Amino acid sequence: MLTPWRDDPIEQLEALVPSSMKWDFILVCDKHKPGSEKDAKRKKFLEELEKKGFIIKNIEDKKLFYGVHAPSEIFRKYQCLLRNPDTELQNPHTRENVLITTRIRIVDFILQNTETSPEETLHKLIKKKVFEAAFPLHEQEELRQFLKVNWARWRDILYRQPIEKIRSYFGEKVTLYFAWLGWYTCILFPAAVLGLTQFLYGIFYYDSSQVSKEVCEANATIMCPLCDQKCPFWQLSDTCTYAKLTHLFDNEGTVLFAMLMALWATVFLELWKRQRAEVVSSWELYGWDEEEEELALQLINNPKHDLQENQHSYVRSMIMLLLVMLMITVLIGIAHALVIYRVVATVVFTQSDFEFIRQWADTVAVITGAVLHYVTIIVMTKVNKRVALFLCDLEKPRTFSERENNFAVKMFTFQFLTHFSSLIYIAFFLGRINGRPGNYVRVAGKWRLEECHPSGCITDLFIQMAIIMILKQTLSNFVEYLSPWLTYKFRMSCAKGNDHRKERSVEPCSELEEWLRNYQLNEVNVFSLFDEFLEMMIQYSFTTIFVAAFPLAPLLAFLNNLIEIRLDAIKMVRLQRRMVPRKTTDIGIWLQVLEAIGILAVICNGLVIAITSDFIPMQVYKYTYSPCMLQNHTDIDCLTGYINNSLSVFRVQDFEWQMKLPEKLPDFIRSEITECRYRDYRNSDDYSYSVQFWHVFAARLAFLILFEHVALCIKLIAAWYVPDIPLSVKNKLLKQKYEKLKRELRLDYILHEAPSSSSISEGE
């Protein structure tokens, strides 16, 4: 069965081809100069395919088109080696008892692994411009029309997806992506409702927060300058609006919302495992093994293929680790550059000629910094992809799936740091490493680090997340759809304008017309599906990791995904060439990524509430230092006096030499300033930490430990309570095994017991 292809007569293979020829793949190339190196390599590659029994048809137009049809022998060997994995054939979408998706996948594997010389494959020939493209055809049949009409349209945005139809046309891997994305979007709805409720609660009590009232009424509280270069003293009441906005998402419901989102993340993953089990059980792929199939395809392509065993090199792993750490250092350095920008921008905006910019210098610096961060994300995404590919090439993985998994881990790590390094700084370091008046921490000894607002740093985190997420979900999706649409329209218009067959009055070839229609579609990037998964992983990170600071993230993600599903469907069905179908039983390494994000979400949300939010300091004040506790008052809000208590006093004469005070005092100051206030818990005599600072510090630490342990326990209980595989699926598989064993037993009886019984009767 596994004799070399060159030993099989081509005439015999051609006899196996059905009368109605359908082409498995199309190869396209330019007309090279006869006798050139590219022309020789093209002919050599086509000769290798013919030796393997492929039928090749050449149609000449402005470019050379080659239709490739694989012999039936390939698929018989595939079915024999893998015990016919396509047991549940769908007659309308099969050829020669092989699913069309399986057929395309096998032919693609052989094309990609056919060598004209050592290690010169089709991929390298395309890089060298020997061939321009290689793609399977979008077939003009009922299935594609069904997907166009019932799936790849904007009007179907609220309808369920035809999962089985998608599988029949695009294969299991694409289907599982859309099944996962659809399930994720459905489960996002309750999270979106929770987040919106949390936000509306803040709006409802917008004017009733005692902390906001104190900020708005603090006309006599003079705050220290925000920069060294003649920045003015300012009134705390100037930030009244800022304080009210902070209360929208930093309020009494924040802790409960964060706990519920930690539970939601766990329930989502467990329910997806159940959903995946139900979907895959109907595909009868539980016995399918990816490694076994790849080995079978290698042997079908080349019976003399040498087995490449698994290898591990500690030296290579160490080099890989060092290179990854170097890249991580670069990404952290970029985050530092963004911090420096914010520091410098705050100084520049504070000295602006425009009163609005001067008044909102901090906020304008945060907004422009977020936009710059978004631009950095766009640039670094391309850099990260090249670096991750280079590192994967160094690793030399044995199989395609190993390479894909290694690439996914590295790319997600780099992208995660690119997106979140600046957010991590704002959430956990902003305003905590900047020092104090008289002893500020400065960048290059010149610019001092920025401070938090007296109401906390959580608003800065909210602004940064909102801008990045909104830009990613509007501009990125706009470009993602508009770019291929415009490219497709441009190529179609160029094709109509340059159709020389009409000028020659030649009847167009129906096959050529079909090939040209497919060629004019946008090229399918090998990373197309990977990029979609990666985009969703980053979105899921935004939805869970800092959701305590941005409760509207689930709502934005839900609305985006409703559009994303149809956008991806339209691209795949209408605007792109047909994607090579891949077989799989799950979403692969991405499930582990989701689990890691879920654990990070618990840790980060606990840190946001304990460190970034003012929830803990307010509770410490309320139950230890408030009038309700010290003076036993019950007729006032227990947070009365919190703002004054949270601000320390600094003597202006103690400013360091770098501080240049303004020559002209603000209008609201009627006498010389001797003291100003700043956000911290310090003694007024020697500026050392006060006892209250250590009380707050201990409370933060205790809450963090308690929150994370409770949240993780809830996650574990939810994971245990919800089985990964539904009982219906387990019972279905059990019945299948039982029926299979009964058939085997019946067959054994027919082969052995029945002949012996007949011989006995004959003897009698």
mmCIF file of C-alpha atoms in Angstrom, residues 278-436:
data_model
loop_
_atom_site.group_PDB
_atom_site.id
_atom_site.type_symbol
_atom_site.label_atom_id
_atom_site.label_comp_id
_atom_site.label_asym_id
_atom_site.label_seq_id
_atom_site.Cartn_x
_atom_site.Cartn_y
_atom_site.Cartn_z
ATOM 1 C CA GLU A 278 -21.792 18.411 23.172
ATOM 2 C CA VAL A 279 -20.636 19.880 19.848
ATOM 3 C CA VAL A 280 -17.725 17.491 19.361
ATOM 4 C CA SER A 281 -19.691 14.390 20.407
ATOM 5 C CA SER A 282 -21.870 14.691 17.313
ATOM 6 C CA TRP A 283 -18.732 14.836 15.156
ATOM 7 C CA GLU A 284 -17.444 11.455 16.405
ATOM 8 C CA LEU A 285 -13.924 12.780 16.888
ATOM 9 C CA TYR A 286 -13.242 11.484 20.393
ATOM 10 C CA GLY A 287 -11.001 8.753 18.991
ATOM 11 C CA TRP A 288 -9.185 11.085 16.600
ATOM 12 C CA ASP A 289 -5.509 11.702 17.275
ATOM 13 C CA GLU A 290 -3.764 14.688 15.674
ATOM 14 C CA GLU A 291 -0.277 13.213 15.935
ATOM 15 C CA GLU A 292 -1.382 9.943 14.343
ATOM 16 C CA GLU A 293 -3.006 11.777 11.442
ATOM 17 C CA GLU A 294 0.120 13.844 10.784
ATOM 18 C CA LEU A 295 2.260 10.683 10.764
ATOM 19 C CA ALA A 296 -0.180 9.046 8.349
ATOM 20 C CA LEU A 297 -0.061 12.063 6.018
ATOM 21 C CA GLN A 298 3.737 12.019 6.113
ATOM 22 C CA LEU A 299 3.765 8.356 5.064
ATOM 23 C CA ILE A 300 1.170 8.943 2.349
ATOM 24 C CA ASN A 301 3.220 11.817 0.980
ATOM 25 C CA ASN A 302 6.520 9.946 1.239
ATOM 26 C CA PRO A 303 6.594 6.228 2.166
ATOM 27 C CA LYS A 304 10.326 6.583 2.896
ATOM 28 C CA HIS A 305 9.741 9.366 5.384
ATOM 29 C CA ASP A 306 12.074 9.141 8.392
ATOM 30 C CA LEU A 307 10.387 9.487 11.751
ATOM 31 C CA GLN A 308 11.429 12.649 13.552
ATOM 32 C CA GLU A 309 11.462 11.842 17.239
ATOM 33 C CA ASN A 310 10.743 14.258 20.075
ATOM 34 C CA GLN A 311 13.849 16.077 21.236
ATOM 35 C CA HIS A 312 14.689 18.521 23.981
ATOM 36 C CA SER A 313 17.779 20.676 24.398
ATOM 37 C CA TYR A 314 18.398 22.409 27.711
ATOM 38 C CA VAL A 315 20.873 24.741 26.013
ATOM 39 C CA ARG A 316 18.310 25.799 23.403
ATOM 40 C CA SER A 317 15.675 26.206 26.116
ATOM 41 C CA MET A 318 18.015 28.440 28.124
ATOM 42 C CA ILE A 319 18.782 30.578 25.072
ATOM 43 C CA MET A 320 15.051 30.780 24.354
ATOM 44 C CA LEU A 321 14.323 31.857 27.920
ATOM 45 C CA LEU A 322 16.991 34.576 27.782
ATOM 46 C CA LEU A 323 15.646 35.904 24.463
ATOM 47 C CA VAL A 324 12.080 35.945 25.796
ATOM 48 C CA MET A 325 13.252 37.810 28.919
ATOM 49 C CA LEU A 326 15.079 40.289 26.684
ATOM 50 C CA MET A 327 11.885 40.943 24.709
ATOM 51 C CA ILE A 328 9.902 41.329 27.934
ATOM 52 C CA THR A 329 12.496 43.855 29.131
ATOM 53 C CA VAL A 330 12.029 45.824 25.896
ATOM 54 C CA LEU A 331 8.247 45.866 26.390
ATOM 55 C CA ILE A 332 8.631 47.030 29.996
ATOM 56 C CA GLY A 333 11.010 49.723 28.711
ATOM 57 C CA ILE A 334 8.293 50.924 26.333
ATOM 58 C CA ALA A 335 5.910 51.132 29.295
ATOM 59 C CA HIS A 336 8.521 53.258 31.096
ATOM 60 C CA ALA A 337 8.704 55.526 28.040
ATOM 61 C CA LEU A 338 4.931 56.026 28.230
ATOM 62 C CA VAL A 339 5.300 56.921 31.915
ATOM 63 C CA ILE A 340 7.961 59.499 31.055
ATOM 64 C CA TYR A 341 5.672 60.939 28.376
ATOM 65 C CA ARG A 342 2.894 61.401 30.926
ATOM 66 C CA VAL A 343 5.300 63.081 33.357
ATOM 67 C CA VAL A 344 6.626 65.503 30.732
ATOM 68 C CA ALA A 345 3.170 66.088 29.223
ATOM 69 C CA THR A 346 1.750 67.024 32.622
ATOM 70 C CA VAL A 347 4.436 69.715 32.997
ATOM 71 C CA VAL A 348 3.833 71.054 29.471
ATOM 72 C CA PHE A 349 0.041 71.092 29.795
ATOM 73 C CA THR A 350 0.227 72.792 33.204
ATOM 74 C CA GLN A 351 2.105 75.696 31.602
ATOM 75 C CA SER A 352 -0.180 75.887 28.558
ATOM 76 C CA ASP A 353 -1.694 79.187 27.417
ATOM 77 C CA PHE A 354 -5.155 77.590 27.326
ATOM 78 C CA GLU A 355 -6.958 77.743 30.643
ATOM 79 C CA PHE A 356 -8.925 74.520 30.002
ATOM 80 C CA ILE A 357 -5.726 72.512 29.371
ATOM 81 C CA ARG A 358 -4.049 74.065 32.419
ATOM 82 C CA GLN A 359 -7.019 73.185 34.600
ATOM 83 C CA TRP A 360 -7.235 69.599 33.349
ATOM 84 C CA ALA A 361 -3.523 69.017 32.758
ATOM 85 C CA ASP A 362 -3.473 65.634 34.521
ATOM 86 C CA THR A 363 -6.518 64.321 32.681
ATOM 87 C CA VAL A 364 -5.304 65.556 29.277
ATOM 88 C CA ALA A 365 -1.952 63.859 29.920
ATOM 89 C CA VAL A 366 -3.753 60.609 30.765
ATOM 90 C CA ILE A 367 -5.935 60.798 27.617
ATOM 91 C CA THR A 368 -3.076 61.601 25.227
ATOM 92 C CA GLY A 369 -0.970 58.942 26.929
ATOM 93 C CA ALA A 370 -3.726 56.385 26.309
ATOM 94 C CA VAL A 371 -3.900 57.317 22.622
ATOM 95 C CA LEU A 372 -0.108 57.032 22.369
ATOM 96 C CA HIS A 373 -0.361 53.648 24.099
ATOM 97 C CA TYR A 374 -2.850 52.515 21.448
ATOM 98 C CA VAL A 375 -0.468 53.583 18.670
ATOM 99 C CA THR A 376 2.300 51.657 20.445
ATOM 100 C CA ILE A 377 0.075 48.570 20.520
ATOM 101 C CA ILE A 378 -0.471 48.751 16.738
ATOM 102 C CA VAL A 379 3.259 49.048 16.027
ATOM 103 C CA MET A 380 4.416 46.473 18.561
ATOM 104 C CA THR A 381 1.862 43.895 17.371
ATOM 105 C CA LYS A 382 3.816 43.567 14.117
ATOM 106 C CA VAL A 383 7.147 43.498 15.947
ATOM 107 C CA ASN A 384 5.899 40.920 18.453
ATOM 108 C CA LYS A 385 4.732 38.625 15.656
ATOM 109 C CA ARG A 386 8.122 38.676 13.936
ATOM 110 C CA VAL A 387 9.974 38.041 17.191
ATOM 111 C CA ALA A 388 7.641 35.185 18.178
ATOM 112 C CA LEU A 389 8.078 33.562 14.750
ATOM 113 C CA PHE A 390 11.854 33.886 14.999
ATOM 114 C CA LEU A 391 11.852 32.250 18.423
ATOM 115 C CA CYS A 392 9.645 29.409 17.133
ATOM 116 C CA ASP A 393 12.083 28.790 14.288
ATOM 117 C CA LEU A 394 14.892 28.516 16.831
ATOM 118 C CA GLU A 395 12.930 25.934 18.830
ATOM 119 C CA LYS A 396 12.395 23.687 15.781
ATOM 120 C CA PRO A 397 9.119 22.068 16.913
ATOM 121 C CA ARG A 398 8.415 18.614 15.497
ATOM 122 C CA THR A 399 4.802 19.084 14.429
ATOM 123 C CA PHE A 400 2.618 21.892 13.167
ATOM 124 C CA SER A 401 0.468 21.809 16.321
ATOM 125 C CA GLU A 402 3.551 22.142 18.553
ATOM 126 C CA ARG A 403 4.732 25.104 16.509
ATOM 127 C CA GLU A 404 1.292 26.706 16.708
ATOM 128 C CA ASN A 405 1.100 26.222 20.495
ATOM 129 C CA ASN A 406 4.619 27.591 21.078
ATOM 130 C CA PHE A 407 3.878 30.582 18.886
ATOM 131 C CA ALA A 408 0.552 31.209 20.663
ATOM 132 C CA VAL A 409 2.149 31.253 24.130
ATOM 133 C CA LYS A 410 4.939 33.637 23.093
ATOM 134 C CA MET A 411 2.697 35.918 21.075
ATOM 135 C CA PHE A 412 0.083 36.164 23.816
ATOM 136 C CA THR A 413 2.764 36.892 26.423
ATOM 137 C CA PHE A 414 4.225 39.700 24.319
ATOM 138 C CA GLN A 415 0.805 41.112 23.422
ATOM 139 C CA PHE A 416 -0.389 40.928 27.010
ATOM 140 C CA LEU A 417 2.588 42.956 28.220
ATOM 141 C CA THR A 418 2.173 45.409 25.335
ATOM 142 C CA HIS A 419 -1.466 46.013 26.262
ATOM 143 C CA PHE A 420 -1.270 45.830 30.040
ATOM 144 C CA SER A 421 2.179 47.021 31.172
ATOM 145 C CA SER A 422 1.045 50.655 31.196
ATOM 146 C CA LEU A 423 -2.227 49.685 32.907
ATOM 147 C CA ILE A 424 -0.316 47.763 35.578
ATOM 148 C CA TYR A 425 1.773 50.866 36.271
ATOM 149 C CA ILE A 426 -1.316 53.053 36.641
ATOM 150 C CA ALA A 427 -3.130 50.507 38.798
ATOM 151 C CA PHE A 428 -0.368 49.541 41.207
ATOM 152 C CA PHE A 429 2.504 52.059 41.003
ATOM 153 C CA LEU A 430 1.102 55.463 40.062
ATOM 154 C CA GLY A 431 1.167 57.761 43.093
ATOM 155 C CA ARG A 432 2.923 55.185 45.270
ATOM 156 C CA ILE A 433 6.531 55.519 44.144
ATOM 157 C CA ASN A 434 6.604 59.262 43.500
ATOM 158 C CA GLY A 435 7.836 60.264 46.973
ATOM 159 C CA ARG A 436 6.465 63.293 48.814
#
